[in-house]
Coordinates of C-alpha atoms in Angstrom, one line a residue:
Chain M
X28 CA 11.6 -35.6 -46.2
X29 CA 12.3 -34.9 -42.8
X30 CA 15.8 -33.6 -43.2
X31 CA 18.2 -31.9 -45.7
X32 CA 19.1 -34.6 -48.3
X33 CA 22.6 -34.2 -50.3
X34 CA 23.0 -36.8 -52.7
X35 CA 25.5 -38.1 -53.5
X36 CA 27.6 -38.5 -50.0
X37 CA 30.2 -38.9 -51.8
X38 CA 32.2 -38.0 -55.1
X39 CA 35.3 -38.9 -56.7
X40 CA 36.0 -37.1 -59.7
X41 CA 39.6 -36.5 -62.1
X42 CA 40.9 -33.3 -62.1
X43 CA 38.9 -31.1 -65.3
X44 CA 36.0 -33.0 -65.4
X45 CA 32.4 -31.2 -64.3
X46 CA 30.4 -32.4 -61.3
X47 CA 27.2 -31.4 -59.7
X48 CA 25.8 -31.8 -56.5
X49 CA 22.4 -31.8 -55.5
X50 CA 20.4 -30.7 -52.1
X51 CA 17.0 -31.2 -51.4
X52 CA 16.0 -28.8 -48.7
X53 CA 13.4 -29.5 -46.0
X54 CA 9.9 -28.7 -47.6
X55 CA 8.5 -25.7 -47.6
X56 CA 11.9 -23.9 -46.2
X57 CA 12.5 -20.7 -48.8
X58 CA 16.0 -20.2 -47.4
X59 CA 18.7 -22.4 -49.2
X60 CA 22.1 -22.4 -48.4
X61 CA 25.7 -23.4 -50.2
X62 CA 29.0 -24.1 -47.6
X63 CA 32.3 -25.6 -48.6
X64 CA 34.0 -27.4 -45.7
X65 CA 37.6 -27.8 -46.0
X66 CA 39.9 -30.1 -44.0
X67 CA 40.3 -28.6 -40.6
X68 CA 38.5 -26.0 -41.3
X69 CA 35.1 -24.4 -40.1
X70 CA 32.1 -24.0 -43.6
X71 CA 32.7 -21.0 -45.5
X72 CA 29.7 -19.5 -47.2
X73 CA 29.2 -20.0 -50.9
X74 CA 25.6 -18.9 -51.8
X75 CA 22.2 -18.1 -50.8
X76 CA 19.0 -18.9 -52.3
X77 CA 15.7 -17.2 -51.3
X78 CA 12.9 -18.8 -52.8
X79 CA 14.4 -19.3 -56.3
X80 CA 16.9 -16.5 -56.8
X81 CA 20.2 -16.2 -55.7
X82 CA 20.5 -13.4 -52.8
X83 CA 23.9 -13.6 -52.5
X84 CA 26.9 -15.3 -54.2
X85 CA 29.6 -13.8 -53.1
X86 CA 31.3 -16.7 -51.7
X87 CA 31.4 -18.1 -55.0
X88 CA 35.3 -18.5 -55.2
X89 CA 35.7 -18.1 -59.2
X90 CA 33.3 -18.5 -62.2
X91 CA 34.0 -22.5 -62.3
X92 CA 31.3 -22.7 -59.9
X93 CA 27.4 -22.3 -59.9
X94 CA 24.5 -22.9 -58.7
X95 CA 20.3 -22.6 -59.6
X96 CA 17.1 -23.4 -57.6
X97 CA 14.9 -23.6 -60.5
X98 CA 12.1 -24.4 -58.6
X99 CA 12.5 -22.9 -55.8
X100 CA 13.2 -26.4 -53.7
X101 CA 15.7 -28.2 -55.3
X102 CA 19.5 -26.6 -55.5
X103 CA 22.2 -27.8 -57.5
X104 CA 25.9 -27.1 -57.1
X105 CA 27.7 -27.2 -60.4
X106 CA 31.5 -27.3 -60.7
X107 CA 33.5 -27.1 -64.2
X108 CA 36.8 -27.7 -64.7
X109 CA 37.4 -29.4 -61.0
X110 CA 40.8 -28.6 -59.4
X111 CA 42.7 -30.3 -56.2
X112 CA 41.8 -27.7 -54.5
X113 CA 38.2 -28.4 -54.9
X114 CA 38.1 -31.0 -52.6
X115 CA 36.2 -30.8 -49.8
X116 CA 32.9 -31.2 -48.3
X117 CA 30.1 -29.3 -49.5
X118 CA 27.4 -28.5 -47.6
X119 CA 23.8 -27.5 -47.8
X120 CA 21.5 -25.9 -45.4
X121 CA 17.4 -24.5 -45.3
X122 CA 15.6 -22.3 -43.3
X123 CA 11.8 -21.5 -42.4
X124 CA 12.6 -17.6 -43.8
X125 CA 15.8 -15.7 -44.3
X126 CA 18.5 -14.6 -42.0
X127 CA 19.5 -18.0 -41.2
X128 CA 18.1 -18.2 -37.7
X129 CA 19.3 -21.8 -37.0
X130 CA 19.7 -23.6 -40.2
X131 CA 18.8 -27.3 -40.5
X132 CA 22.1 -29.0 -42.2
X133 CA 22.2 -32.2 -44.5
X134 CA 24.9 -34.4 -44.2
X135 CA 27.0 -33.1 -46.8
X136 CA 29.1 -34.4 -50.2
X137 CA 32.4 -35.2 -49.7
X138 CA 34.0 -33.9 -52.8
X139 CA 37.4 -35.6 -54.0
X140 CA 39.3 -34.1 -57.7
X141 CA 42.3 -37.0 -58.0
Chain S
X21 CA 37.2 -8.3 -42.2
X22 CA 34.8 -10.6 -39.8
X23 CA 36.0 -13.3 -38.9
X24 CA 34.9 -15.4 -35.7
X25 CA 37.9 -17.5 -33.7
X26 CA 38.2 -20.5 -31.5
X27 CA 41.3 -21.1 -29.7
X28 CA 40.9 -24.4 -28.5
X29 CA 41.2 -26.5 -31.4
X30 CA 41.2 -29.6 -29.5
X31 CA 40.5 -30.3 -26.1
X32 CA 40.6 -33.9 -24.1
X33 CA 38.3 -34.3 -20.8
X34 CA 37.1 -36.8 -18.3
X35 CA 33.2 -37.3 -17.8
X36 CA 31.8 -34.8 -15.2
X37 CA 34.7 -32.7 -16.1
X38 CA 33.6 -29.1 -16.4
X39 CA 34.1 -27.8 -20.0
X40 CA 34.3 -24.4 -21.4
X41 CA 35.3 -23.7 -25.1
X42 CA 36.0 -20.3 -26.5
X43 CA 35.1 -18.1 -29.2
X44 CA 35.8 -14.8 -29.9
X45 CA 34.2 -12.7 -33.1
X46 CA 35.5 -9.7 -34.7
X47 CA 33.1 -7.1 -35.6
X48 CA 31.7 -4.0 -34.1
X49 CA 28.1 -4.1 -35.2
X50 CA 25.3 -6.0 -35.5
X51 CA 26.2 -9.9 -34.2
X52 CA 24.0 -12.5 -33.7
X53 CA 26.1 -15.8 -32.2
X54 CA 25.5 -19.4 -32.4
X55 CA 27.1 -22.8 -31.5
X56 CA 26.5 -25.9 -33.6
X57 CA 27.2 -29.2 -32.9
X58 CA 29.1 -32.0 -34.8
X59 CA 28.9 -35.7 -33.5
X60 CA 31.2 -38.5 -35.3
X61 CA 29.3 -39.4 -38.2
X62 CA 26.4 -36.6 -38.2
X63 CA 25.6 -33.3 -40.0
X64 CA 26.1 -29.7 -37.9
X65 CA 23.2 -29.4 -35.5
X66 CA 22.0 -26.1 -34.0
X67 CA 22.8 -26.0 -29.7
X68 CA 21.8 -22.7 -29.0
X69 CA 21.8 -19.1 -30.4
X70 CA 22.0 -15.6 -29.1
X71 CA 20.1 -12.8 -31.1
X72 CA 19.2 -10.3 -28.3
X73 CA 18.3 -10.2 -24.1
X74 CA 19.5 -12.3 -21.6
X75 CA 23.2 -12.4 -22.7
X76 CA 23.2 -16.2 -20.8
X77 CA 21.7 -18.3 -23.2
X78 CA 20.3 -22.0 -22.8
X79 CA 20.3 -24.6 -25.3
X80 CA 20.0 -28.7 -25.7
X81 CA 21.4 -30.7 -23.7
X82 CA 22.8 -28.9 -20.9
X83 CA 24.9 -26.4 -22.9
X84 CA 24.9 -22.5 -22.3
X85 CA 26.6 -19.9 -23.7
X86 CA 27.1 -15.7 -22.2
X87 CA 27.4 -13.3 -24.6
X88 CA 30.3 -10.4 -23.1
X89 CA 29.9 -7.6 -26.1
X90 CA 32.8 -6.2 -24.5
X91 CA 34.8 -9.1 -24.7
X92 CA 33.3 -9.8 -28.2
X93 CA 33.1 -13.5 -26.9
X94 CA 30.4 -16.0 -26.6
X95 CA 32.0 -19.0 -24.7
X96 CA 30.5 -22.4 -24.7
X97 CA 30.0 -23.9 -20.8
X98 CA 28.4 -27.1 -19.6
X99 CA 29.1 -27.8 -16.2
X100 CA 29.3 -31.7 -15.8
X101 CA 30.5 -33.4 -19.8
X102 CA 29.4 -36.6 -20.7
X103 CA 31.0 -39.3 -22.8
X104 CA 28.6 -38.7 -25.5
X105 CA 29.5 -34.9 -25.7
X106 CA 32.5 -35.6 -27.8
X107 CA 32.2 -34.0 -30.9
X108 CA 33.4 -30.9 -32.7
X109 CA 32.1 -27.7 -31.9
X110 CA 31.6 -24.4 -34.7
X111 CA 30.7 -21.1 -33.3
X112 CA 29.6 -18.7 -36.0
X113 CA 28.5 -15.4 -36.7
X114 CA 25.4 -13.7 -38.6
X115 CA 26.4 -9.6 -39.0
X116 CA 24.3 -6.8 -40.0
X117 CA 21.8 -9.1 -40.5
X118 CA 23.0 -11.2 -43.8
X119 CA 21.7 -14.0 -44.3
X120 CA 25.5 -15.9 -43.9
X121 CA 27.4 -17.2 -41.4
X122 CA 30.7 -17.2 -40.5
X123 CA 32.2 -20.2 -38.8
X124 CA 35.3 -20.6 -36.7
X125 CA 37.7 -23.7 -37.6
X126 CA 36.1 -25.4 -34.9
X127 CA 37.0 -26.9 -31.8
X128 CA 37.1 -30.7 -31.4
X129 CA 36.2 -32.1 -27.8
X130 CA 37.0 -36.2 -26.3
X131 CA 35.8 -37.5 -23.3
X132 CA 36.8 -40.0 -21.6
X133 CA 34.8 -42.2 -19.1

């Protein structure tokens, strides 16, 4: 497609259940890139895929959450155990190559854990 | 730690109003700068970036952004806003060259007709 695609826009979920979100970058981008976007609050780095590995996950904010790029298109983020605190929206981003020289942004998934 | 800061979390104009927003990073090396762009309703677009030269840089729209390293600030101007400007604003960070960014909590701008 054109764009970033997040599906699904949105995602209500009970507290302890699992949930995973999916991103389809633009094709042919290598770059692939997790945010969380909290209330009032600017995105915050999660995790970065080049081509099919993950080059850095250090944003990761506990082992509840993961991601894979199988493929090396397709990411999804996977969330056990959802908390409150989870909630948010999550965004995903692609580039041409790495060092995120202007990414192209989807529209996010607004996460909710009632 | 890095961390990039924008102290005008929300800021209310007329149209033709002149509009600057601020953002300040914290880091000594390495910086490449960028504003993005959030209108109601849409994803974060790119308006410009600064990697290296002309510390004035030009994006869409208008917008421009100067680069003072010894200020460590990268202010957002556009001389003349429109009603369709409003929208929230992120400036962000890429240091040592990593492949993340770091976003300030944003600033978010009305105008008025």
């Amino acid at each position: 497609g054109a764009g970033v695609s997040q599906t699904p826009s949105n995602k209500v979920t009970e507290k302890g259940k699992y949930v995973e979100l999916r991103c389809d970058p633009i094709s042919g981008h290598t770059a692939l890139y997790w945010y969380r976007q909290s209330l009032g609050q600017g995105p915050e780095f999660l995790i970065y895929f080049q081509g099919t590995g993950a080059a850095d996950d250090s944003g990761l904010p506990n082992d509840r959450f993961f991601a894979v790029r199988p493929e090396g298109s397709v990411s999804t983020l996977k969330i056990q155990r959802t908390e409150r605190g989870d909630s948010a929206v999550y965004l995903c981003a692609s580039s041409l190559g790495a060092y995120g020289e202007g990414y192209t942004f989807g529209s996010g998934t607004r996460l909710t854990v009632v | 730690a890095q961390s990039v800061s924008q102290h005008n979390h929300h800021v209310i104009l007329s149209e033709a109003a002149s509009l600057e927003l601020g953002c300040n990073y914290s880091y000594g090396g390495t910086v490449n700068l960028f504003w993005y762009v959030q209108y109601p309703g849409q994803h974060l677009q790119l308006l410009l970036k600064y990697f290296s030269g002309d510390p004035l840089v030009k994006g869409i729209k208008g917008f421009e952004a100067e680069f003072i390293k010894s200020k460590f600030s990268f202010n957002l101007r556009k001389p003349s806003v429109q009603w369709s400007d409003t929208a929230e604003y992120f400036c962000a960070a890429r240091v040592d060259n990593t492949d993340k960014l770091i976003f300030g909590t944003g600033t978010r701008l009305q105008v008025f007709p």
